[in-house]
Short mmCIF file of C-alpha atoms in Angstrom, two decimals:
data_model
loop_
_atom_site.label_atom_id
_atom_site.label_comp_id
_atom_site.label_asym_id
_atom_site.label_seq_id
_atom_site.Cartn_x
_atom_site.Cartn_y
_atom_site.Cartn_z
CA MET A 1 129.77 214.72 150.77
CA ASP A 2 128.56 214.22 154.05
CA LEU A 3 130.82 212.92 156.84
CA CYS A 4 128.83 209.95 157.41
CA VAL A 5 128.37 209.02 153.96
CA THR A 6 132.23 209.34 153.62
CA ILE A 7 133.12 207.35 156.78
CA LYS A 8 130.44 204.78 155.51
CA GLY A 9 131.89 204.57 152.11
CA VAL A 10 135.65 204.15 152.88
CA SER A 11 134.40 201.39 156.03
CA PHE A 12 132.96 199.41 153.26
CA LEU A 13 135.91 199.99 150.21
CA LEU A 14 138.49 199.44 152.81
CA GLN A 15 136.62 195.88 153.89
CA THR A 16 135.82 194.79 150.59
CA GLY A 17 139.39 195.66 148.92
CA MET A 18 141.41 193.68 151.57
CA GLY A 19 138.87 190.99 152.05
CA ILE A 20 139.18 190.24 147.84
CA LEU A 21 142.69 190.57 148.08
CA GLY A 22 142.94 187.77 151.07
CA ASN A 23 140.72 185.49 149.43
CA GLY A 24 142.28 186.34 146.44
CA VAL A 25 145.71 185.63 147.32
CA VAL A 26 144.71 181.81 149.33
CA LEU A 27 143.08 181.04 146.04
CA LEU A 28 146.48 182.04 143.83
CA ALA A 29 148.62 179.94 146.76
CA TYR A 30 146.65 177.35 146.91
CA ALA A 31 146.45 177.24 142.25
CA SER A 32 150.01 177.36 142.85
CA ILE A 33 149.86 174.76 145.49
CA ILE A 34 148.16 172.23 143.35
CA CYS A 35 150.54 172.64 140.02
CA THR A 36 153.44 171.03 142.37
CA GLU A 37 151.86 168.92 144.54
CA PRO A 38 149.75 165.89 143.41
CA LYS A 39 146.47 166.54 145.23
CA LEU A 40 145.72 168.80 148.23
CA LEU A 41 144.74 167.53 151.76
CA PRO A 42 141.28 167.45 152.68
CA VAL A 43 141.32 170.28 155.15
CA ASP A 44 143.43 172.57 152.45
CA MET A 45 140.09 171.45 149.85
CA ILE A 46 137.76 172.66 152.43
CA LEU A 47 139.87 176.00 153.20
CA CYS A 48 139.96 176.80 149.46
CA HIS A 49 136.69 176.40 148.95
CA LEU A 50 135.76 178.59 152.00
CA ALA A 51 138.09 181.47 150.43
CA PHE A 52 136.05 180.90 147.06
CA ALA A 53 132.73 181.03 148.76
CA ASN A 54 133.70 184.55 150.76
CA LEU A 55 135.51 185.78 147.29
CA MET A 56 132.02 184.72 145.96
CA LEU A 57 129.86 186.60 148.94
CA LEU A 58 132.38 190.05 148.53
CA LEU A 59 131.78 190.27 144.95
CA THR A 60 128.35 190.07 144.88
CA ARG A 61 127.28 192.04 148.08
CA CYS A 62 130.31 194.79 149.08
CA VAL A 63 131.41 195.78 146.11
CA PRO A 64 127.85 196.61 144.48
CA GLN A 65 127.73 198.05 148.11
CA THR A 66 130.04 200.38 147.80
CA MET A 67 129.10 201.58 144.38
CA THR A 68 126.27 202.64 145.84
CA VAL A 69 127.35 203.70 148.88
CA PHE A 70 129.67 206.87 146.70
CA GLY A 71 126.42 207.52 144.71
CA LEU A 72 126.22 205.22 141.96
CA LYS A 73 123.22 204.84 140.48
CA GLY A 74 120.95 202.71 138.36
CA LEU A 75 123.77 199.44 138.41
CA LEU A 76 122.25 196.62 137.86
CA ASN A 77 118.59 196.07 135.86
CA ASP A 78 116.05 193.55 136.98
CA PRO A 79 117.39 190.46 135.64
CA GLY A 80 120.57 191.84 137.28
CA CYS A 81 119.66 191.88 140.29
CA LYS A 82 118.23 188.73 140.68
CA VAL A 83 121.33 186.84 139.36
CA VAL A 84 123.36 189.35 141.73
CA ILE A 85 121.30 188.42 144.52
CA TYR A 86 120.68 185.10 144.07
CA ALA A 87 124.60 184.55 143.64
CA TYR A 88 125.24 186.52 147.63
CA ARG A 89 122.69 184.16 148.94
CA VAL A 90 124.57 181.20 147.73
CA GLY A 91 128.12 182.22 148.44
CA ARG A 92 126.85 183.88 152.09
CA ALA A 93 125.25 180.19 152.65
CA LEU A 94 128.23 178.04 151.67
CA SER A 95 130.72 180.81 153.97
CA VAL A 96 128.72 178.94 156.84
CA CYS A 97 128.52 175.35 155.64
CA ILE A 98 131.94 175.40 154.77
CA THR A 99 133.17 176.72 157.89
CA CYS A 100 130.85 174.44 159.68
CA MET A 101 132.41 171.62 157.12
CA LEU A 102 135.89 172.45 158.55
CA SER A 103 135.37 172.30 161.99
CA VAL A 104 133.18 168.45 161.88
CA PHE A 105 135.79 167.66 159.79
CA GLN A 106 138.64 168.34 162.00
CA ALA A 107 136.72 167.35 165.58
CA ALA A 108 136.44 163.74 163.06
CA THR A 109 140.18 164.23 162.50
CA ILE A 110 141.99 163.97 165.55
CA ALA A 111 138.50 162.74 167.71
CA PRO A 112 140.09 159.15 169.49
CA ALA A 113 139.86 156.19 167.56
CA GLY A 114 137.04 154.12 168.80
CA PRO A 115 135.29 150.55 166.72
CA ARG A 116 132.93 153.46 164.59
CA LEU A 117 135.35 156.02 163.73
CA SER A 118 137.73 153.63 163.23
CA ARG A 119 135.95 152.82 160.18
CA LEU A 120 135.03 155.92 159.24
CA LYS A 121 138.53 157.97 159.42
CA PRO A 122 139.84 156.29 156.23
CA THR A 123 137.03 157.46 154.16
CA LEU A 124 136.72 160.73 155.57
CA PRO A 125 138.95 162.32 152.32
CA SER A 126 136.76 160.32 150.10
CA LEU A 127 133.87 162.48 151.50
CA VAL A 128 135.02 165.80 150.71
CA LEU A 129 133.93 166.34 147.32
CA PRO A 130 130.25 164.96 147.59
CA THR A 131 129.82 167.11 150.71
CA PHE A 132 130.90 169.99 148.20
CA ALA A 133 128.28 169.04 145.57
CA MET A 134 125.78 168.09 148.33
CA LEU A 135 125.90 171.42 149.90
CA TRP A 136 125.75 173.40 146.29
CA PHE A 137 122.86 171.53 145.87
CA LEU A 138 120.89 171.84 149.01
CA ASN A 139 122.12 175.89 148.90
CA MET A 140 121.44 176.79 145.55
CA ALA A 141 117.64 174.98 146.38
CA ILE A 142 117.29 176.58 149.16
CA CYS A 143 117.67 180.18 147.94
CA VAL A 144 115.91 179.45 144.23
CA ALA A 145 113.03 181.97 146.10
CA ALA A 146 115.29 184.91 146.42
CA PRO A 147 115.46 186.21 142.81
CA LEU A 148 111.42 186.18 142.81
CA PHE A 149 111.52 189.23 145.08
CA SER A 150 114.45 191.00 143.88
CA MET A 151 114.26 194.28 141.70
CA ALA A 152 116.23 197.05 140.58
CA PRO A 153 114.93 200.33 142.84
CA ARG A 154 111.99 202.19 141.74
CA ASN A 155 111.47 205.75 141.66
CA GLY A 156 109.22 206.72 144.93
CA THR A 157 109.05 205.77 148.30
CA VAL A 158 110.35 201.91 149.08
CA PRO A 159 107.65 199.62 149.92
CA ALA A 160 106.48 198.07 153.49
CA PHE A 161 108.36 194.69 153.79
CA THR A 162 111.28 195.42 151.39
CA LEU A 163 115.19 195.58 152.16
CA ASN A 164 116.66 198.57 150.67
CA LEU A 165 120.18 196.89 149.75
CA GLY A 166 120.71 200.54 147.85
CA PHE A 167 121.67 198.54 144.48
CA CYS A 168 118.71 196.21 144.54
CA HIS A 169 114.85 195.86 146.80
CA VAL A 170 114.39 192.77 147.79
CA ASP A 171 110.41 192.91 147.65
CA PHE A 172 108.53 190.69 150.11
CA ARG A 173 105.39 191.68 149.31
CA ASP A 174 103.50 191.68 152.40
CA ASN A 175 104.61 190.26 156.09
CA LEU A 176 103.76 186.22 156.45
CA SER A 177 106.67 186.37 153.10
CA TYR A 178 108.87 188.67 155.09
CA VAL A 179 108.84 186.59 158.42
CA VAL A 180 108.82 182.91 156.52
CA ASN A 181 111.81 183.90 154.52
CA GLY A 182 113.51 185.40 157.72
CA VAL A 183 112.94 182.32 159.61
CA ALA A 184 114.22 180.08 156.78
CA VAL A 185 117.11 181.67 156.69
CA SER A 186 118.09 181.81 160.10
CA GLY A 187 117.17 178.67 160.59
CA ARG A 188 119.19 177.26 158.53
CA ASP A 189 122.27 179.35 159.67
CA PHE A 190 121.42 178.84 162.98
CA ALA A 191 121.47 175.01 162.28
CA PHE A 192 124.85 174.83 161.29
CA VAL A 193 126.66 177.24 163.50
CA ALA A 194 125.12 175.17 166.30
CA LEU A 195 126.55 172.47 164.14
CA MET A 196 129.70 174.06 164.27
CA VAL A 197 130.25 175.14 167.78
CA GLY A 198 129.42 172.12 169.25
CA SER A 199 131.94 170.22 167.08
CA SER A 200 134.87 173.34 167.81
CA GLY A 201 133.70 172.68 171.74
CA TYR A 202 134.84 168.96 171.41
CA ILE A 203 137.81 170.35 169.79
CA LEU A 204 138.70 172.57 172.81
CA LEU A 205 137.83 169.05 174.95
CA LEU A 206 140.53 166.95 172.86
CA LEU A 207 143.18 169.69 172.92
CA HIS A 208 142.94 170.16 176.65
CA ARG A 209 142.87 166.58 177.26
CA HIS A 210 145.83 166.19 174.93
CA SER A 211 147.63 168.95 176.52
CA GLU A 212 146.95 166.96 179.95
CA GLN A 213 148.59 164.01 178.71
CA VAL A 214 151.71 165.88 176.76
CA ARG A 215 152.56 167.93 179.79
CA GLY A 216 156.56 167.50 180.53
CA ILE A 217 156.64 165.53 177.44
CA ARG A 218 158.23 166.53 174.22
CA ARG A 219 155.31 166.60 171.63
CA SER A 220 155.77 164.87 167.98
CA HIS A 221 155.97 166.93 164.70
CA GLY A 222 152.39 165.02 163.60
CA SER A 223 150.55 165.72 167.27
CA GLY A 224 152.03 169.74 166.60
CA ALA A 225 150.41 169.72 163.24
CA GLU A 226 147.16 168.52 164.11
CA THR A 227 146.95 171.08 167.28
CA ARG A 228 147.61 174.64 165.01
CA ALA A 229 145.23 172.97 162.47
CA ALA A 230 142.53 172.60 165.39
CA LYS A 231 143.56 175.50 166.42
CA THR A 232 143.24 177.40 163.49
CA VAL A 233 139.62 175.59 163.20
CA VAL A 234 138.60 177.05 166.11
CA THR A 235 139.67 180.64 165.53
CA LEU A 236 137.92 180.77 162.36
CA VAL A 237 134.64 179.45 163.96
CA VAL A 238 135.06 181.94 167.21
CA LEU A 239 135.38 184.84 164.06
CA TYR A 240 132.22 183.23 162.38
CA VAL A 241 130.23 182.90 165.76
CA VAL A 242 130.86 186.51 167.00
CA PHE A 243 129.97 188.03 163.59
CA PHE A 244 127.11 185.87 163.03
CA GLY A 245 125.64 186.92 166.54
CA ILE A 246 125.22 190.74 165.47
CA ASP A 247 124.52 189.90 161.75
CA ASN A 248 121.34 187.98 163.51
CA VAL A 249 120.52 190.35 166.16
CA ILE A 250 120.36 193.12 163.64
CA TRP A 251 118.36 191.04 161.55
CA ILE A 252 116.02 189.88 164.15
CA TYR A 253 115.45 193.70 164.75
CA MET A 254 114.43 194.34 161.02
CA LEU A 255 111.79 190.90 161.03
CA THR A 256 110.13 193.15 163.35
CA VAL A 257 109.81 196.82 161.53
CA SER A 258 107.70 196.99 158.26
CA LYS A 259 110.39 199.50 157.17
CA VAL A 260 113.82 198.94 157.69
CA SER A 261 116.33 202.57 157.62
CA PRO A 262 118.98 202.25 154.64
CA VAL A 263 121.90 203.15 157.88
CA VAL A 264 120.35 199.41 159.95
CA ALA A 265 121.03 197.86 156.68
CA ASP A 266 124.03 198.89 155.91
CA MET A 267 125.19 197.74 159.36
CA ARG A 268 123.74 194.83 159.01
CA VAL A 269 125.61 194.25 155.63
CA PHE A 270 129.02 195.16 157.15
CA PHE A 271 128.89 193.27 160.06
CA SER A 272 127.66 190.14 157.95
CA SER A 273 130.25 190.43 155.94
CA CYS A 274 133.55 190.63 158.01
CA TYR A 275 134.23 187.20 158.51
CA ALA A 276 135.00 186.95 154.81
CA SER A 277 136.85 189.75 154.52
CA LEU A 278 139.00 188.95 157.89
CA SER A 279 139.24 185.18 157.62
CA PRO A 280 141.87 184.57 154.33
CA TYR A 281 144.18 186.59 156.66
CA PHE A 282 144.06 184.07 159.72
CA ILE A 283 144.37 181.20 156.88
CA ILE A 284 147.52 183.14 156.05
CA SER A 285 148.63 183.48 158.63
CA SER A 286 147.87 179.82 160.27
CA ASN A 287 148.57 177.83 157.49
CA LYS A 288 152.31 177.06 156.76
CA LYS A 289 151.42 175.83 152.73
CA VAL A 290 150.09 179.05 152.14
CA LYS A 291 152.55 181.10 153.85
CA ARG A 292 155.57 179.21 152.32
CA LYS A 293 153.46 179.84 148.80
CA ILE A 294 153.25 183.73 149.73
CA VAL A 295 156.80 183.90 150.70
CA CYS A 296 158.60 182.39 147.28
CA ALA A 297 156.18 184.96 145.11
CA ALA A 298 157.90 187.56 147.26
CA GLU A 299 161.46 186.22 146.88
CA HIS A 300 160.74 185.50 143.14
CA ASP A 301 159.92 188.89 142.53
CA GLN A 302 162.08 190.67 144.70
CA PRO A 303 165.31 189.60 141.99
CA LEU A 304 163.18 190.51 139.09
CA VAL A 305 162.72 194.33 141.15
CA ASP A 306 166.09 194.86 141.80
CA THR A 307 167.38 194.06 138.09
CA GLN A 308 165.17 196.83 137.18
CA GLU A 309 166.52 199.18 139.30
CA SER A 310 170.03 198.54 138.48
CA ASN A 311 169.63 198.46 134.91
CA GLU A 312 167.87 201.69 135.06
CA LYS A 313 170.89 203.27 137.28
#
């Protein structure tokens, strides 16, 4: 196997394995929390949903991409490509939308209670589930055109204005469809990224004001918890914006050429999936509930291992 192909395959394999493991652990931790607590806090519900969206993205994009890199052909037929590409588009859209939702929710939570916010804040928890439903409906409707252009790879040369994903082709037929699709997807993403950057900037401003006010004064427990949560949200937003920027620089380049090199397409897939692979580890390291469940599970399994070793001896 060629060295370049080997490096690319190992990179995708590590990224996919880490991402599926991390998001799976976060979802299992929240499943355990649901069984032991009456209900999840709104932020925990959002983080749980973010882990699900990222897992959906990794399963429908990185897994087939990794298998294709290692030489597996004919993974999907036309209907399979349509389902996988549609699920990937929806998962990717939900990832950016839910990260934005997390940032806006946290900004509204820690904002000073003015005349309007004092009426809005008590209703925030009840708005979480309807917002999830709205985001699912919105993105499923926006991405409904994706299956129309998706098909299994054909023998021969790749036509112009076609995204060669390796395991599937996305054939836009003409330049107009190609550019319109790119502008629509990028426009939606830029709108949500601008909103999350604005709300995160507001969070940083509030944290700075708070640190100035409490300098030399011992912070309360509740204030410390809110500060940690806000810092986690800002970290996730910064992580997303960095990889979003790299992803869209490559995407804009792809819109300017009629035939895209497979290497360029693979680079875009890798960088666009980095957030889905890395974000669960930030959640695990910063969320005390999730970390506590993981530690408890590890300590619960350890006596069983010790018992089995003693029996074998």
